[in-house]
Coordinates of C-alpha atoms in Angstrom, one line a residue:
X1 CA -188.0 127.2 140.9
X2 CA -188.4 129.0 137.3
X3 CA -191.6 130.0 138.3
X4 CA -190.3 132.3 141.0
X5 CA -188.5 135.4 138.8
X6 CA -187.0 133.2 136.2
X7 CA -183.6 135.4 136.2
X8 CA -182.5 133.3 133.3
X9 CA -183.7 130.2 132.0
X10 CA -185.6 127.1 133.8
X11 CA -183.3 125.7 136.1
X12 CA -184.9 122.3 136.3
X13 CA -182.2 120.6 134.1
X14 CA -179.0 122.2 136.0
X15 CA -180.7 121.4 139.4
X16 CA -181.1 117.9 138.6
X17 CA -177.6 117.4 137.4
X18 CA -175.9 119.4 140.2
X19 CA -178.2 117.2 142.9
X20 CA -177.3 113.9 141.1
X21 CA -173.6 114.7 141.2
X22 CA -173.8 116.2 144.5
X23 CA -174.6 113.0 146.1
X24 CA -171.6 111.5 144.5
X25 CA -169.5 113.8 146.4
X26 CA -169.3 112.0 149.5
X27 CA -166.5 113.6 152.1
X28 CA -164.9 116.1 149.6
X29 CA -165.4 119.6 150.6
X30 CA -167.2 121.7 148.3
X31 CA -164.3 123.6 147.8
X32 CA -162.3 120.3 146.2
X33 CA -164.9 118.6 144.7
X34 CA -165.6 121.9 142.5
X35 CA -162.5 121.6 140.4
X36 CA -163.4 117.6 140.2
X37 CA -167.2 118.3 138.9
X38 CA -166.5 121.7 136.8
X39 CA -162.9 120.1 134.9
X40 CA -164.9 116.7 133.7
X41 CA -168.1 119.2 132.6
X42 CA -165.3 121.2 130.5
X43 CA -164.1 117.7 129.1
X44 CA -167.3 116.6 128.0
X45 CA -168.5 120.1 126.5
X46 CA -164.8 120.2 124.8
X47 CA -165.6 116.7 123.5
X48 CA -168.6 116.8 122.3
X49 CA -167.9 120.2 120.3
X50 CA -165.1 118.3 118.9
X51 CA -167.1 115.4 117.7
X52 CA -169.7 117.3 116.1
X53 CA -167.2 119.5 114.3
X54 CA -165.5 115.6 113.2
X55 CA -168.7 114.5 111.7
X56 CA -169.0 117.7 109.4
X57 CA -165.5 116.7 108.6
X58 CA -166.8 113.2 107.6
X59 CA -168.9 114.5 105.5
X60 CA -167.0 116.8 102.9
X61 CA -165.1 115.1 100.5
X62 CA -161.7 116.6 100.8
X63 CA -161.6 117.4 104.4
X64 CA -159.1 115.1 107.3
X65 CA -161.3 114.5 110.7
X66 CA -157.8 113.7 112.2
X67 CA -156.5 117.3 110.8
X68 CA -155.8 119.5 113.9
X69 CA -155.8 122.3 111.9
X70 CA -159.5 121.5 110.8
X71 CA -160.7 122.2 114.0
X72 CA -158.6 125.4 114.9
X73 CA -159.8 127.0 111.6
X74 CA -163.2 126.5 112.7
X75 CA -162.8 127.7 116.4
X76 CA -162.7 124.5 118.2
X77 CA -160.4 122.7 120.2
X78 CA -158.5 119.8 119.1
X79 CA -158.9 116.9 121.2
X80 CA -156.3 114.1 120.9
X81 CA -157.8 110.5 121.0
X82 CA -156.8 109.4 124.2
X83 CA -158.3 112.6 125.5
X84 CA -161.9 111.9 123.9
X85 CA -164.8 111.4 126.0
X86 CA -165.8 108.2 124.5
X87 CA -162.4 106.7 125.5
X88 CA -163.2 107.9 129.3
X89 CA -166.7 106.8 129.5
X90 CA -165.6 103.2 127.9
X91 CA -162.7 102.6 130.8
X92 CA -165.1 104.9 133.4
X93 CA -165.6 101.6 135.5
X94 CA -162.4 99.3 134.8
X95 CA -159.9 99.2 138.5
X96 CA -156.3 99.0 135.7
X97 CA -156.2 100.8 132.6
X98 CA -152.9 100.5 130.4
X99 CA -152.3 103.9 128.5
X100 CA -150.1 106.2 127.0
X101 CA -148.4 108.2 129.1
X102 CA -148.0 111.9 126.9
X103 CA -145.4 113.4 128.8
X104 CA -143.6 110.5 128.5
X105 CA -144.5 108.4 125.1
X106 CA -144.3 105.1 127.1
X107 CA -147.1 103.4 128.3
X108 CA -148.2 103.2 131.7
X109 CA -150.6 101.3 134.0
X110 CA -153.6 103.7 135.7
X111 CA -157.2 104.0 137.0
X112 CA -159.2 106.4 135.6
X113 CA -158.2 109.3 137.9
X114 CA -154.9 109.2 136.2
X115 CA -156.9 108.4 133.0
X116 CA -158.3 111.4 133.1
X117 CA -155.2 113.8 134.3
X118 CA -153.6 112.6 131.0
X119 CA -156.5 113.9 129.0
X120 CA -156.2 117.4 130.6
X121 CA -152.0 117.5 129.6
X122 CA -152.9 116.2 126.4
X123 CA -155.7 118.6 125.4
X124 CA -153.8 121.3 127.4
X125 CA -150.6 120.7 124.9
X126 CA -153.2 120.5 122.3
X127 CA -154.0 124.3 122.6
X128 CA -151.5 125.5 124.4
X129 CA -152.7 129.2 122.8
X130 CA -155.4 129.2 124.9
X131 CA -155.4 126.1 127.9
X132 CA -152.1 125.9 128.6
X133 CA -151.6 125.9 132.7
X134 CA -155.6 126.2 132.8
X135 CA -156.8 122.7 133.4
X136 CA -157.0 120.5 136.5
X137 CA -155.0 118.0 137.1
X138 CA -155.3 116.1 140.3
X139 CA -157.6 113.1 139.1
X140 CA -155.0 110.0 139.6
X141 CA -154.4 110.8 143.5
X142 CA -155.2 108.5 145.9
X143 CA -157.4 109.9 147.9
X144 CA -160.2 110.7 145.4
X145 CA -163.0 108.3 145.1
X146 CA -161.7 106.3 141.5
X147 CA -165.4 105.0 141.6
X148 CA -166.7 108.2 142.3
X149 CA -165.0 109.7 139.2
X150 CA -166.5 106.7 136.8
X151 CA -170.2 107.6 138.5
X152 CA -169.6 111.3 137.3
X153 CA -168.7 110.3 134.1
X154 CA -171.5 108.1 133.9
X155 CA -173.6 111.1 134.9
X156 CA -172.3 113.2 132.6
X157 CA -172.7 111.1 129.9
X158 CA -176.2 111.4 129.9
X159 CA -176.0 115.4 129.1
X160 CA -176.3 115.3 125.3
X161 CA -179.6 113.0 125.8
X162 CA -181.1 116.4 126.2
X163 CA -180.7 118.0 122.8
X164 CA -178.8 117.7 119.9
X165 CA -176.0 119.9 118.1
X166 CA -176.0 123.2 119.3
X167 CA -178.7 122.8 121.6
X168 CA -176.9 119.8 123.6
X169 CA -173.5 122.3 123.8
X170 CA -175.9 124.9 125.3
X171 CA -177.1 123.0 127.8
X172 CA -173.5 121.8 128.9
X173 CA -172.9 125.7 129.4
X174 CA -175.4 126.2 131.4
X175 CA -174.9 123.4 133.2
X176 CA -170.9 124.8 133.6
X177 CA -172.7 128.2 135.0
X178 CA -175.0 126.8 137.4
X179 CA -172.2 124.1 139.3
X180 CA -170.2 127.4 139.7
X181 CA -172.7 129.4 141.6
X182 CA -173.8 126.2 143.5
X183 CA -170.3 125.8 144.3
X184 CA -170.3 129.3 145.5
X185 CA -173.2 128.9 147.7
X186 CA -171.5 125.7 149.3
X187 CA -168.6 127.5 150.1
X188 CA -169.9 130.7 151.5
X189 CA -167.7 133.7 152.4
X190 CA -165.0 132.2 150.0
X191 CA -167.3 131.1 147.1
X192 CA -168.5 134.6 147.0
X193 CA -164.9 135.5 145.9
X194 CA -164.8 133.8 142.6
X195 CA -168.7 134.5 141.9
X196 CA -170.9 137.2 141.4
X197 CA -174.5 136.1 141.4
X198 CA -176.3 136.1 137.7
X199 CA -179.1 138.5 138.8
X200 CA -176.7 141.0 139.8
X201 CA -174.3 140.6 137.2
X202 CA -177.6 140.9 134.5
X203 CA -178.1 144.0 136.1
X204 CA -175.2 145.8 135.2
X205 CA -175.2 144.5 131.8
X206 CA -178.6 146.0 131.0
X207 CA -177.4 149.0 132.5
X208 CA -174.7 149.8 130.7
X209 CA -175.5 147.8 127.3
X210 CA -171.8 146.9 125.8
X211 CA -173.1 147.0 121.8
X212 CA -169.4 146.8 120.6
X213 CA -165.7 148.3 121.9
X214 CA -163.8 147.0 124.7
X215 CA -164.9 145.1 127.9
X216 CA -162.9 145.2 131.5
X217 CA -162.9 143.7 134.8
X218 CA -159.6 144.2 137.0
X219 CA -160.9 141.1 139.4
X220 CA -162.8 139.3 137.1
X221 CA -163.3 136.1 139.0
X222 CA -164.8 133.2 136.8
X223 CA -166.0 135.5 134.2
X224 CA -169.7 136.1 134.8
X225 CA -169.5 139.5 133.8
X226 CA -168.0 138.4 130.5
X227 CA -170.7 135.6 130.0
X228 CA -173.7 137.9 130.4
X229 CA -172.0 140.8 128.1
X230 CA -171.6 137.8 125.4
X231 CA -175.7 136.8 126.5
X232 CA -176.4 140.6 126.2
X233 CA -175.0 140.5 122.6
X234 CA -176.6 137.8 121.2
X235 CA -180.0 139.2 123.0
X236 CA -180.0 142.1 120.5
X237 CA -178.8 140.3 117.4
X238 CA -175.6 142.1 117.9
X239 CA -171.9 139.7 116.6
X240 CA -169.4 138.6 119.5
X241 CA -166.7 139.7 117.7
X242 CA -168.2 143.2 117.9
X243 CA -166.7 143.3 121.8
X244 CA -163.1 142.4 123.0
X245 CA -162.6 141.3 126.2
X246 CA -160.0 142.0 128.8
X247 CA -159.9 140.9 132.1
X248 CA -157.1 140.3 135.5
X249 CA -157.2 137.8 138.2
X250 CA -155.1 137.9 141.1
X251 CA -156.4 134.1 142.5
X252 CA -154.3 131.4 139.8
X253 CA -157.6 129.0 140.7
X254 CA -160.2 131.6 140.3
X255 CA -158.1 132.5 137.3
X256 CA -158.4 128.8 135.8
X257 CA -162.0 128.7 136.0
X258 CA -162.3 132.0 134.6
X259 CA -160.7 130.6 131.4
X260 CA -162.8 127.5 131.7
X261 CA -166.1 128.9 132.0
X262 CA -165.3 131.3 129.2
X263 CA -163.6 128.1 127.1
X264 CA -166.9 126.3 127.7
X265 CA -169.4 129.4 126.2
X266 CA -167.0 129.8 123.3
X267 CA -165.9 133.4 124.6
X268 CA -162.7 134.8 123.2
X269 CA -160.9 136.9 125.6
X270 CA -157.3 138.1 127.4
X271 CA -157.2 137.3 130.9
X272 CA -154.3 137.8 132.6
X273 CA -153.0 136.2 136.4
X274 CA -150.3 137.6 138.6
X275 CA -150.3 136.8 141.7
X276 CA -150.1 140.8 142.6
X277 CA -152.8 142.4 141.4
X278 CA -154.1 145.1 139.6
X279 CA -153.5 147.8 142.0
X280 CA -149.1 146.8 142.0
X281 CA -149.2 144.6 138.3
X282 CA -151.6 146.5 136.1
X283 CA -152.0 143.8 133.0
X284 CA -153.5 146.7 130.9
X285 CA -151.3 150.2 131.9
X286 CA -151.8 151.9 128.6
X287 CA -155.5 150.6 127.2
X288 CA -158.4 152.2 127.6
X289 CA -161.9 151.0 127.7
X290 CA -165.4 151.6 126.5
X291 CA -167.4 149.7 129.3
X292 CA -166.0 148.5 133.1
X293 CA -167.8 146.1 134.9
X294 CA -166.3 144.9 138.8
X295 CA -167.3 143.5 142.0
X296 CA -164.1 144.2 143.9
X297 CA -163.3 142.9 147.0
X298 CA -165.2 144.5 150.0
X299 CA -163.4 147.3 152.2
X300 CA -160.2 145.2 151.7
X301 CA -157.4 146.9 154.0
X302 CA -154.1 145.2 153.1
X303 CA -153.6 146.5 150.0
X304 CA -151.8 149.4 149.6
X305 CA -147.8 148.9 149.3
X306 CA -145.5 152.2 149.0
X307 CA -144.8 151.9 145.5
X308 CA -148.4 153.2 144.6
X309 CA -148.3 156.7 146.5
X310 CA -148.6 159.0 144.0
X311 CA -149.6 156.5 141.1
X312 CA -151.1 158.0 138.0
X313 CA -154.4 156.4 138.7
X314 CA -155.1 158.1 142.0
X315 CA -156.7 161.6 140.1
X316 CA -159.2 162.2 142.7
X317 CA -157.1 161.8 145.5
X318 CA -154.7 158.7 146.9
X319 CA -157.3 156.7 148.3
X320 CA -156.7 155.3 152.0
X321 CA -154.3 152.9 152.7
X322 CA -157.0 150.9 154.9
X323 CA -159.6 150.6 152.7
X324 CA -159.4 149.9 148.7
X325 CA -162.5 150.9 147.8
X326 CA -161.8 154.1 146.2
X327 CA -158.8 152.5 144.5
X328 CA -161.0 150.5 142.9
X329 CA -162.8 153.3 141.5
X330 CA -160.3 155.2 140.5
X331 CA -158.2 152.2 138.7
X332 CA -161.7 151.7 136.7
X333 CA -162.4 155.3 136.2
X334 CA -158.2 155.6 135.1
X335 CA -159.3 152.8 132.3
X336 CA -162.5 154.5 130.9
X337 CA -162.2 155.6 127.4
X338 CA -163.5 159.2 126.8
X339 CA -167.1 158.0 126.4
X340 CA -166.8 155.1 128.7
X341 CA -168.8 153.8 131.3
X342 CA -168.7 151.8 134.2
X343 CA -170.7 149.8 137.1
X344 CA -169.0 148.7 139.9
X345 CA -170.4 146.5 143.4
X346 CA -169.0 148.0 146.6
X347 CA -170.1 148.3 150.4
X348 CA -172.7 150.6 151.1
X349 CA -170.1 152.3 153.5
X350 CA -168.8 153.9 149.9
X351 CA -171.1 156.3 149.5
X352 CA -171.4 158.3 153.0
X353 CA -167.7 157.2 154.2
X354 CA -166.0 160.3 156.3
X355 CA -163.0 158.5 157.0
X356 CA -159.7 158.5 156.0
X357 CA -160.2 161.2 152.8
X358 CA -162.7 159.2 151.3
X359 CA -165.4 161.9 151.4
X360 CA -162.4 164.2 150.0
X361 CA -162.1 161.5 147.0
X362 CA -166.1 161.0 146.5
X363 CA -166.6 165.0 146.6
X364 CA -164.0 165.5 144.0
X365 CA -165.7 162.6 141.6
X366 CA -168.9 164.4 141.9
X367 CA -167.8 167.5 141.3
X368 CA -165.9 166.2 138.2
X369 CA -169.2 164.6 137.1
X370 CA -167.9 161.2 136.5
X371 CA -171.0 159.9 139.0
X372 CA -173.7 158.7 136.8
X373 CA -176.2 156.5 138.8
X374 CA -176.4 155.3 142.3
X375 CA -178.1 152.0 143.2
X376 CA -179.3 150.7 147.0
X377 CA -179.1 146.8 146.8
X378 CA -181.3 144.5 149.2
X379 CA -179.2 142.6 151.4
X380 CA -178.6 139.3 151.5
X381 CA -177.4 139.3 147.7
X382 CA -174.2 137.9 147.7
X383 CA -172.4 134.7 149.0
X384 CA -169.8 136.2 150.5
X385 CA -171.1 139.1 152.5
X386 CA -173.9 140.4 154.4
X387 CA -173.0 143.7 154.1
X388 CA -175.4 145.7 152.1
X389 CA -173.9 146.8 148.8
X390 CA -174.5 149.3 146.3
X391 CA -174.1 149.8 142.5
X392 CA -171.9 152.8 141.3
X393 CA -172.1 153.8 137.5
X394 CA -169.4 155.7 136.1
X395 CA -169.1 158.1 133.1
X396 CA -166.4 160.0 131.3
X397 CA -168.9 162.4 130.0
X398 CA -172.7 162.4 130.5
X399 CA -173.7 164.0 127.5
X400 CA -172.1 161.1 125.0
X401 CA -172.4 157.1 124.8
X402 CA -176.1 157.5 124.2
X403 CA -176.9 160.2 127.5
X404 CA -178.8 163.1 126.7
X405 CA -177.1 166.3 128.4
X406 CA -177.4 164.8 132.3
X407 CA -174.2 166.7 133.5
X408 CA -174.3 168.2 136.9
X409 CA -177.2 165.5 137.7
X410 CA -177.4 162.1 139.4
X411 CA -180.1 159.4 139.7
X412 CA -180.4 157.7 142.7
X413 CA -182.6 154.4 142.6
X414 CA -183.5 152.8 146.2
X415 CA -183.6 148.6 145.2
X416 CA -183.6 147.4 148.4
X417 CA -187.2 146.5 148.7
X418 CA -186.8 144.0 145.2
X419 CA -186.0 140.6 144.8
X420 CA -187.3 137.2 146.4
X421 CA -185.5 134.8 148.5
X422 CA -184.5 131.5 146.3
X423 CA -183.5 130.1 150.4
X424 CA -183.5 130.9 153.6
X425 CA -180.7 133.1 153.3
X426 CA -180.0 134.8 149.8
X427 CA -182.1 136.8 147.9
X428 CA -181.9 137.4 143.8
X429 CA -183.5 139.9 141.4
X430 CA -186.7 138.4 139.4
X431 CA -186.7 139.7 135.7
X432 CA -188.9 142.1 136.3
X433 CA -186.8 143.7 138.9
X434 CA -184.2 144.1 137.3
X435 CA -186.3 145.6 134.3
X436 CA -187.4 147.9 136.3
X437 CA -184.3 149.8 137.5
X438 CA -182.7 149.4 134.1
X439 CA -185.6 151.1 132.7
X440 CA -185.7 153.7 135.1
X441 CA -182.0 154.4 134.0
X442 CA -182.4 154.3 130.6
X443 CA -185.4 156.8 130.0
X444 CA -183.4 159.0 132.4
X445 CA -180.2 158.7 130.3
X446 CA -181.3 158.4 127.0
X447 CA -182.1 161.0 124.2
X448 CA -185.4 161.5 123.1
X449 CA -185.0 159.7 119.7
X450 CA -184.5 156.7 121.6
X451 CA -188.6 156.7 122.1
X452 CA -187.7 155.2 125.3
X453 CA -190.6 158.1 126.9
X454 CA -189.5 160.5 129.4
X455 CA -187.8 159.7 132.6
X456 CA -190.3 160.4 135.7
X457 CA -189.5 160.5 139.3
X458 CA -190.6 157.7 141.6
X459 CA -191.5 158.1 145.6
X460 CA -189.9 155.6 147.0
X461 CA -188.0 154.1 143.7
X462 CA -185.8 156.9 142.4
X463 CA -185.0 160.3 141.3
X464 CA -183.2 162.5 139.5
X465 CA -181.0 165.3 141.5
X466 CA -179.1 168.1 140.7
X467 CA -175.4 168.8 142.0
X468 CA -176.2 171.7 144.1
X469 CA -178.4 169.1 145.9
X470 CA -175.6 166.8 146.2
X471 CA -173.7 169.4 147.7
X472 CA -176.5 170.4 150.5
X473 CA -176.3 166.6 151.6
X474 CA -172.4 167.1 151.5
X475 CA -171.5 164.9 148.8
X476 CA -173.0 161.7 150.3
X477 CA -174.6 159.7 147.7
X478 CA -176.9 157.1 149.8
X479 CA -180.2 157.3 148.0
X480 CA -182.3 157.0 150.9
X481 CA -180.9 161.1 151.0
X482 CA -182.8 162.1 147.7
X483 CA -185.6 159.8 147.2
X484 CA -189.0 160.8 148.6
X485 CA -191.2 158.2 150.5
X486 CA -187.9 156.2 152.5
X487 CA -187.7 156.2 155.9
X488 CA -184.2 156.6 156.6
X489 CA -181.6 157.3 159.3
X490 CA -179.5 160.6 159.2
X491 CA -177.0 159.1 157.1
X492 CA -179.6 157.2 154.8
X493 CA -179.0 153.9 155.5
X494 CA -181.5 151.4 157.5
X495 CA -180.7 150.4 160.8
X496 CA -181.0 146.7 159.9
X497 CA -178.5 147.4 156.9
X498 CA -176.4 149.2 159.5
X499 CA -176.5 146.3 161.7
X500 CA -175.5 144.1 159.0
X501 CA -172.3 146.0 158.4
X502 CA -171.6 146.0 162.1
X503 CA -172.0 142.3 162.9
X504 CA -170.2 141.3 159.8
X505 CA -167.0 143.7 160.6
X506 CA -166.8 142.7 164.1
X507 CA -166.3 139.3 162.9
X508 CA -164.0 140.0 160.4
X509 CA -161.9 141.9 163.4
X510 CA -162.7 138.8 165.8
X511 CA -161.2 136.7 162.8
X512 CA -158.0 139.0 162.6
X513 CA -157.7 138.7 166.4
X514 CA -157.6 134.5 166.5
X515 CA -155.1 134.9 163.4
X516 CA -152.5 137.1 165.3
X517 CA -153.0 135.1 168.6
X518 CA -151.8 131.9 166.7
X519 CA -148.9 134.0 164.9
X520 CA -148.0 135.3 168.5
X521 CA -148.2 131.8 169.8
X522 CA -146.2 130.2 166.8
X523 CA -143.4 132.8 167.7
X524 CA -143.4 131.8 171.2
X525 CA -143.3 127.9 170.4
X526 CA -140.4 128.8 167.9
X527 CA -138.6 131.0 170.9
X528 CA -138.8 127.9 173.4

């Protein structure tokens, strides 16, 4: 499995674990058995941060182990006694456990389920600053598996056998990273909502290279952007604290595990949740940012709401209230500090759209040169859709944040021939891949001090085009329009990508059909 690409690290580790707790999972739906797998992983990592903070503790001569405030100062959650993993592990198997209760101060008589939920209040009103509302809490009921839950524990157990210190707290992270996109896989269509995959999310990182300022993602999901901007930093030799973070999540349970997964690497960051989004609750209305990283929702069309005609945001033109995907861009663009750039995932459909005043919206970006770099994507990239996507990248002003003077140009990079399949029906980016468009974009953009060596022209790969060249294709941005060597249609796109998009939107509308039909037939059962 490393072998093939190795977009990361060797995966033998996390593909163990995952399969051994996997087959624990009996009749819970991946969907369910996520929050059970991912919450304990959190406890152990938590845990075992905890104790190896205590035994430094132990160690200095004027310094309380059982001093909260020790492990605050030092960037590491307090965990209460009760909550500690040796205390789970050592009642893991037993049917009655007698505890006490921490909402209550009285003891109580549980299993481990409930064992466990008091852990996640306690640590929750631990650090409240940070955890409070954020952990799950649905161990004690009935219908989970209580033997199940000690197996796991069991299982997890055996995680710091693989390294010690830091090195065992690493692999717990990565072990955290890979259950979520496995989970995301399982659940298809709506896994894909809370995940973007790692490959893809790498390749906007190396794109747009966040050294230091402020980070953003208005649907941030679990936070992999975040997590490879942090990997990004550390890369170079750069600091964390050299970045802020700010992100929004509509979903409250996509929103927990955001907090978790970014909890579990250590990541400092303000993520907000309301339940209405960025487009009607803007978390962030008067900051501005030096990098935007998004995978939006695809083509969503119940979005708009009257309040927003005419909103600030919409400079380009008040995108369609059918489609969001130019509200998207424009909301990211809106939050770009003057040097600030942006990548952003959307349907293919973005860049040739005629409908609806998009094409009045795309022109009026280009021609305001906020269009840096257009990328194809292969298909079959993402969980949740088999529409083909694309990469935008934004910029407030080509000829700043490390561009040389690239205003009134574009480059257009055709990936769709990259990556490998990792199964029968999704594809990722090997390391090389992704090298090789970031490369292409960085001796493109760069200065020539950078010794990066000029940017070339690639048949079949990319190219560099002017605006009045744009303006001859009438505005449309499909690569397949610029670069020589690509057999394309009209329009630029593939048939089979165009088929794609068909199938998948006839079964989105075949999906909205059976909805109403039951709405109609609820009415009529309510009428009678």
């Amino acid at each position: 499995m490393a072998s093939q690409g190795n977009s990361g690290s060797d995966l033998e580790f996390e593909a163990e674990l995952f399969k051994a707790a996997d087959k624990l999972r009996g009749n819970l739906e991946p969907s369910e058995y996520k929050h059970v797998a991912l919450g304990l992983i959190f406890l152990k990592y938590i845990s075992e941060a905890f104790e190896l903070h205590r035994k430094k503790l132990l160690q200095e001569e004027y310094a309380d182990p059982e001093d909260a405030e020790e492990y605050l100062a030092a960037n590491v959650f307090w965990v209460p006694p009760e909550a500690r993993w040796d205390n789970l592990q050592a009642n893991a198997k037993r049917p009655k456990i007698t505890f006490v209760d921490v909402n209550t101060g009285k003891e109580r008589e549980g299993d481990i389920g409930s064992l466990i939920d008091n852990a996640m209040d306690s640590i929750e009103r631990a650090n409240a600053s940070v955890l409070k509302d954020v952990l799950p809490k649905e161990y004690g009921r009935p219908q989970l598996d209580k033997t199940m839950l000690g197996e796991l524990i069991d299982l997890f157990s055996t995680v710091g056998m693989h390294g010690a210190g830091k090195n065992s707290r690493d692999l717990l992270g990565r072990a955290y990273e890979y259950f979520i996109s496995q989970f995301a896989g399982a659940e298809g269509r709506r896994g894909g909502e809370f995940f973007t995959p790692r490959s893809v999310v790498q390749t906007i990182v190396e794109m747009l290279e966040p050294h230091n300022g402020r980070v953003y993602d208005p649907c941030c999901g679990s936070g992999g952007m975040f997590v490879q901007s942090e990997r990004f930093i550390e890369s170079h030799q750069g600091r964390r604290s050299d970045i802020a973070i700010y992100g929004q999540e509509r979903n409250h349970t996509t929103w927990k595990l955001c907090k978790m997964n970014l909890a579990v690497r250590g990541i400092d960051a303000d993520i907000k949740w309301n339940n209405e989004g960025s487009f009607l609750n803007d978390a962030f209305p008067q900051l501005k940012f030096d990098y935007a990283m998004a995978n939006p929702p695809f083509n969503i069309s119940e979005w708009w709401q009257p309040q927003l005609e005419g909103d600030v945001r919409w400079q380009f033109g008040q995108p369609p209230a059918g489609n969001a995907n130019f509200a998207w861009l424009q909301h990211i663009i809106h939050h770009l500090a003057p040097r600030g750039t942006a990548g952003v995932v959307l349907a293919n459909g973005s860049m040739s759209s005629q409908q609806s005043g998009e094409s009045d919206i795309r022109k009026d970006m280009i021609e305001k040169d906020v269009v840096d770099c257009m990328v194809a994507l292969p298909g079959q990239l993402f969980y949740s859709t088999q529409i083909p996507a694309c990469l935008w990248f934004l910029a407030r002003d080509k000829s700043a944040n490390g561009h040389r003077h690239r205003k009134g140009e574009f480059l257009f990079i055709d990936a769709r021939n990259l990556g490998y399949m990792v199964d029968r029906t999704r594809r990722e980016f090997s390391e090389d891949d992704i090298a090789k468009i970031t490369d292409a974009y960085h001796r493109w953009r760069a200065k020539p001090e950078a010794g990066l060596g000029d940017y070339q022209d690639v048949p079949g790969f990319c190219r560099s085009a002017t605006l009045e060249e744009v303006r001859k294709h009438g505005h449309v941005l499909t690569p397949g329009r610029y670069i020589e060597g690509i057999e394309a249609e009209d329009d630029g796109i593939l048939f089979a990508d165009r088929l794609a998009g068909l199938v998948e939107r006839l079964e989105s509308h075949f999906a909205e059909s059976a909805a109403l039909q039951n709405k109609i037939s609820e009415t009529l059962a309510k009428i009678a």
